[in-house]
């Protein structure tokens, strides 16, 4: 960790490198900005942030973006390692970890981000603690979301660049990352497979934190939402017909799977927000699990595939 005076005249701040490279012969004579944007496809937003904080370095010295580089010089990009939350010794089941990312198998009931209703005890609090214990910068950037009651695989970037490369709202992220879910739905779905393309409303932000989750509704004027499903098995649970369903999302709306299966008349087991009280079947959370996660690694283009056992199958 090195402390530099920010080039925009701001206060001194501790900066930690998160990307580095050695200038190659075919890059000599180019500006730092040109090399960085060409080599890493860095967004201009992130580049401007790095530059404004004095985190653009050549051979350990802060420079401006127009500085011309020569073969063998070392370029580093750095940012302040501000933790997104307080460090707390929360147990987080880690499936995979390398210098760039972490994959965790989130249990149902664990909140991902601190919020007004859950200021601590979250997955992010636990990962900040984990990284500090390892002597690493406490950057923690969940790449996608899982509801509190949803279990399964969650991808977390360990620096801003990796998060940017994998973020699903960016084209690169959509090409590099995919997930599938398993759910236990009430009733026996008639069709063996299908696609639900039903827009979902986006309620306006509440002035105060609501007492509980705000339900979403199918709405023709809402945001596009597409869910593909396949029935893996039809069986019975506590005398009730249930279906094990495999799902993939072509969009990422809040509660999308829960809303779409309820729209089909088959709410999730345990989901009393979108189903009748009898949907609980003694489950405290909706039976929804992020079963598979596959990605193209942003550093080296390795293909990785992860699977997490389904906690509610076989039904008992």
XYZ file of C-alpha atoms in Angstrom:
316
model
C 0.000 0.000 0.000
C 1.463 3.384 -1.047
C 0.231 6.856 -0.139
C 0.236 9.447 -2.902
C -1.001 12.994 -3.242
C -3.981 12.845 -5.610
C -3.172 14.645 -8.854
C -6.368 16.704 -8.654
C -5.129 18.352 -5.467
C -7.262 16.231 -3.152
C -6.201 14.919 0.230
C -3.634 12.179 0.547
C -5.167 8.749 0.412
C -3.912 5.178 0.636
C -4.038 3.476 -2.758
C -3.654 -0.195 -3.608
C -2.844 -1.501 -7.120
C -5.473 -3.739 -8.673
C -4.075 -4.082 -12.223
C -0.514 -4.065 -13.518
C 1.373 -4.862 -16.705
C 4.776 -4.465 -18.353
C 4.876 -2.364 -21.523
C 5.576 -4.527 -24.582
C 7.596 -3.391 -27.628
C 4.485 -2.865 -29.740
C 3.076 -0.584 -27.019
C 6.153 1.638 -26.724
C 5.548 5.245 -27.705
C 1.868 5.120 -26.784
C 0.266 7.036 -23.944
C -0.583 5.345 -20.659
C -4.254 5.968 -21.377
C -4.026 4.273 -24.781
C -2.210 1.210 -23.411
C -4.640 0.802 -20.494
C -7.804 1.115 -22.589
C -6.511 -1.176 -25.354
C -5.057 -3.882 -23.117
C -7.806 -4.162 -20.489
C -10.842 -2.671 -22.273
C -11.268 -0.535 -19.195
C -14.368 1.636 -19.137
C -13.718 5.340 -19.347
C -15.687 5.805 -16.129
C -13.335 3.577 -14.134
C -10.291 5.067 -15.866
C -11.383 8.604 -14.939
C -11.878 7.530 -11.327
C -8.386 6.033 -11.155
C -6.844 9.099 -12.797
C -8.649 11.585 -10.526
C -7.357 9.811 -7.404
C -3.756 9.674 -8.611
C -3.882 5.912 -9.078
C -2.198 5.842 -12.494
C 1.434 4.839 -11.929
C 4.469 4.084 -14.104
C 7.393 2.410 -12.337
C 5.890 3.382 -8.991
C 5.412 7.064 -9.754
C 2.044 8.791 -10.327
C 1.593 10.065 -13.884
C -1.055 11.605 -16.076
C -2.851 9.739 -18.829
C -0.950 11.382 -21.685
C 2.445 10.234 -20.384
C 4.263 8.228 -23.110
C 5.596 4.832 -22.029
C 8.568 2.765 -23.169
C 9.270 -0.956 -23.403
C 9.790 -2.607 -20.025
C 8.118 0.074 -17.930
C 5.509 -1.111 -15.444
C 2.019 0.370 -15.457
C -0.158 0.033 -12.358
C -3.713 1.128 -11.650
C -4.674 1.726 -8.024
C -7.669 2.802 -5.950
C -8.401 3.331 -2.252
C -9.281 0.028 -0.553
C -12.359 1.395 1.186
C -14.353 -1.529 2.651
C -18.041 -1.555 1.663
C -19.029 -2.608 5.187
C -17.598 -3.279 8.631
C -15.571 -6.444 9.069
C -17.450 -9.105 11.045
C -16.503 -12.768 11.611
C -19.526 -14.073 9.696
C -19.031 -17.634 8.433
C -19.230 -17.597 4.620
C -19.081 -20.957 2.770
C -16.417 -20.357 0.099
C -16.492 -22.756 -2.853
C -13.645 -21.214 -4.859
C -11.199 -18.349 -4.452
C -8.317 -16.885 -6.442
C -6.651 -13.427 -6.473
C -9.491 -12.019 -8.584
C -12.792 -13.500 -7.437
C -14.650 -15.588 -4.872
C -17.538 -18.015 -5.362
C -19.662 -18.680 -2.274
C -22.539 -21.066 -1.564
C -24.892 -18.702 0.262
C -27.244 -20.358 2.756
C -30.913 -19.428 2.763
C -31.588 -16.692 5.298
C -28.264 -14.881 4.840
C -28.506 -11.278 3.609
C -25.940 -10.294 0.958
C -25.580 -6.517 1.504
C -25.922 -4.457 4.681
C -29.061 -2.334 4.686
C -31.147 -0.294 7.112
C -33.023 -3.412 8.111
C -29.862 -5.580 8.255
C -26.906 -3.351 9.145
C -24.630 -6.261 9.999
C -24.195 -10.012 9.912
C -24.293 -10.083 6.110
C -22.273 -11.987 3.542
C -20.393 -8.792 2.619
C -19.456 -8.177 6.280
C -18.056 -11.703 6.449
C -16.053 -11.382 3.227
C -14.530 -8.047 4.305
C -13.358 -9.787 7.496
C -12.062 -12.751 5.478
C -10.005 -10.521 3.154
C -8.519 -8.457 5.970
C -7.546 -11.650 7.819
C -5.633 -12.682 4.678
C -3.886 -9.317 4.481
C -5.769 -8.373 1.301
C -7.516 -5.128 0.325
C -11.124 -5.303 1.554
C -12.717 -4.795 -1.858
C -15.903 -6.879 -2.019
C -18.116 -6.501 -5.100
C -21.006 -9.011 -5.454
C -21.523 -9.449 -9.197
C -25.206 -10.398 -8.978
C -27.956 -10.617 -6.385
C -29.618 -13.362 -4.414
C -32.629 -12.709 -2.208
C -32.248 -13.373 1.487
C -34.232 -16.601 1.246
C -32.499 -17.871 -1.905
C -29.576 -20.218 -1.392
C -26.771 -21.147 -3.747
C -23.854 -19.864 -5.767
C -22.943 -16.194 -5.703
C -19.997 -14.627 -7.533
C -18.023 -11.863 -5.819
C -15.322 -9.777 -7.530
C -12.230 -8.876 -5.510
C -11.493 -5.623 -7.290
C -13.369 -2.964 -9.294
C -12.008 -4.110 -12.667
C -13.166 -7.716 -12.276
C -16.580 -6.496 -11.170
C -16.804 -4.290 -14.248
C -15.843 -7.140 -16.585
C -18.422 -9.543 -15.125
C -21.315 -7.197 -14.330
C -24.380 -8.690 -16.058
C -25.707 -5.288 -17.172
C -22.666 -4.929 -19.436
C -22.318 -6.776 -22.739
C -19.015 -8.348 -21.666
C -20.622 -9.571 -18.446
C -23.586 -11.158 -20.246
C -21.165 -13.048 -22.493
C -18.938 -14.208 -19.643
C -21.370 -15.294 -16.952
C -24.361 -17.615 -16.700
C -26.454 -19.186 -13.956
C -29.231 -21.712 -13.566
C -31.600 -22.262 -10.668
C -33.591 -25.119 -9.196
C -36.947 -24.492 -7.549
C -39.638 -26.575 -5.906
C -43.041 -25.378 -7.105
C -46.510 -26.217 -5.851
C -48.530 -28.463 -8.148
C -47.586 -30.425 -11.233
C -46.736 -28.161 -14.163
C -48.522 -29.462 -17.230
C -45.901 -28.528 -19.838
C -42.492 -30.242 -19.600
C -40.781 -26.964 -20.507
C -41.590 -23.425 -21.555
C -40.763 -19.743 -21.573
C -42.477 -17.117 -19.432
C -42.206 -13.669 -20.986
C -44.202 -11.417 -18.685
C -43.085 -7.869 -17.755
C -42.744 -7.122 -14.060
C -43.509 -3.797 -12.400
C -40.867 -1.747 -10.614
C -42.419 -0.076 -7.560
C -41.207 3.472 -6.872
C -38.660 3.697 -4.056
C -40.329 3.975 -0.666
C -39.442 7.051 1.429
C -38.661 4.740 4.334
C -37.503 1.170 4.598
C -40.630 -1.053 4.375
C -41.359 -3.529 7.124
C -40.921 -6.450 4.712
C -40.169 -7.269 1.078
C -42.238 -5.343 -1.463
C -44.014 -7.766 -3.820
C -43.596 -7.312 -7.564
C -46.493 -7.871 -9.948
C -46.925 -8.802 -13.607
C -47.478 -5.538 -15.438
C -47.760 -5.033 -19.227
C -46.093 -1.645 -18.821
C -43.348 -3.018 -16.571
C -39.791 -4.055 -17.326
C -39.134 -6.970 -19.690
C -38.650 -10.272 -17.868
C -38.031 -13.664 -19.501
C -37.666 -16.995 -17.675
C -36.992 -20.364 -19.331
C -37.970 -23.450 -17.370
C -37.840 -27.240 -17.566
C -39.644 -29.692 -15.272
C -37.085 -32.151 -13.927
C -39.476 -34.194 -11.793
C -43.044 -34.295 -10.513
C -43.535 -35.736 -7.049
C -45.402 -35.265 -3.770
C -44.470 -33.475 -0.534
C -46.580 -33.723 2.636
C -49.457 -34.976 0.515
C -49.185 -32.045 -1.890
C -48.160 -32.317 -5.573
C -44.871 -30.490 -6.258
C -42.571 -30.054 -9.259
C -38.797 -29.762 -9.309
C -38.090 -27.102 -11.924
C -34.813 -26.026 -13.541
C -34.766 -22.367 -14.587
C -32.596 -19.893 -16.484
C -33.099 -16.150 -16.615
C -32.797 -14.038 -19.737
C -33.231 -10.960 -17.528
C -32.616 -10.196 -13.883
C -35.636 -8.594 -12.239
C -36.307 -8.616 -8.517
C -38.185 -11.795 -7.477
C -38.433 -12.753 -11.171
C -38.621 -16.537 -10.722
C -41.076 -16.217 -7.845
C -43.330 -13.839 -9.788
C -43.273 -15.905 -12.983
C -44.006 -19.255 -11.358
C -46.836 -17.693 -9.363
C -48.115 -16.244 -12.664
C -48.240 -19.809 -14.004
C -50.282 -20.821 -10.971
C -47.392 -22.702 -9.348
C -45.832 -20.545 -6.592
C -42.707 -21.810 -4.897
C -42.952 -24.055 -1.882
C -42.344 -21.828 1.135
C -43.260 -18.629 -0.704
C -46.173 -17.068 1.140
C -45.475 -13.635 -0.402
C -46.618 -14.879 -3.817
C -48.545 -17.983 -2.824
C -51.258 -18.966 -0.329
C -50.444 -19.574 3.356
C -50.519 -23.314 2.762
C -47.563 -22.883 0.358
C -45.226 -22.791 3.364
C -45.208 -26.577 3.891
C -43.057 -25.992 6.997
C -40.347 -24.173 5.011
C -39.132 -20.789 6.349
C -37.875 -19.656 2.915
C -38.957 -20.110 -0.702
C -37.493 -23.284 -2.198
C -35.158 -21.584 -4.683
C -31.469 -22.427 -5.164
C -28.773 -21.094 -7.505
C -27.551 -24.536 -8.588
C -24.992 -23.817 -11.340
C -22.645 -20.959 -12.131
C -20.366 -20.814 -15.153
C -18.066 -18.038 -16.252
C -15.182 -17.065 -18.465
C -12.505 -15.853 -16.080
C -11.770 -12.164 -16.715
C -8.034 -12.755 -16.258
C -6.886 -15.435 -18.692
C -10.213 -16.503 -20.230
C -10.331 -19.845 -18.398
C -13.786 -21.421 -18.340
C -15.038 -22.327 -14.866
C -18.132 -24.308 -13.841
C -19.463 -24.656 -10.299
C -22.345 -26.704 -8.895
C -23.909 -26.550 -5.435
C -26.037 -29.359 -3.923
C -29.733 -28.518 -3.679
C -30.576 -28.241 0.036
C -34.281 -29.059 -0.366
C -33.876 -32.117 -2.615
C -34.760 -34.892 -2.193
C -37.754 -33.508 -0.271
C -37.992 -34.808 3.289
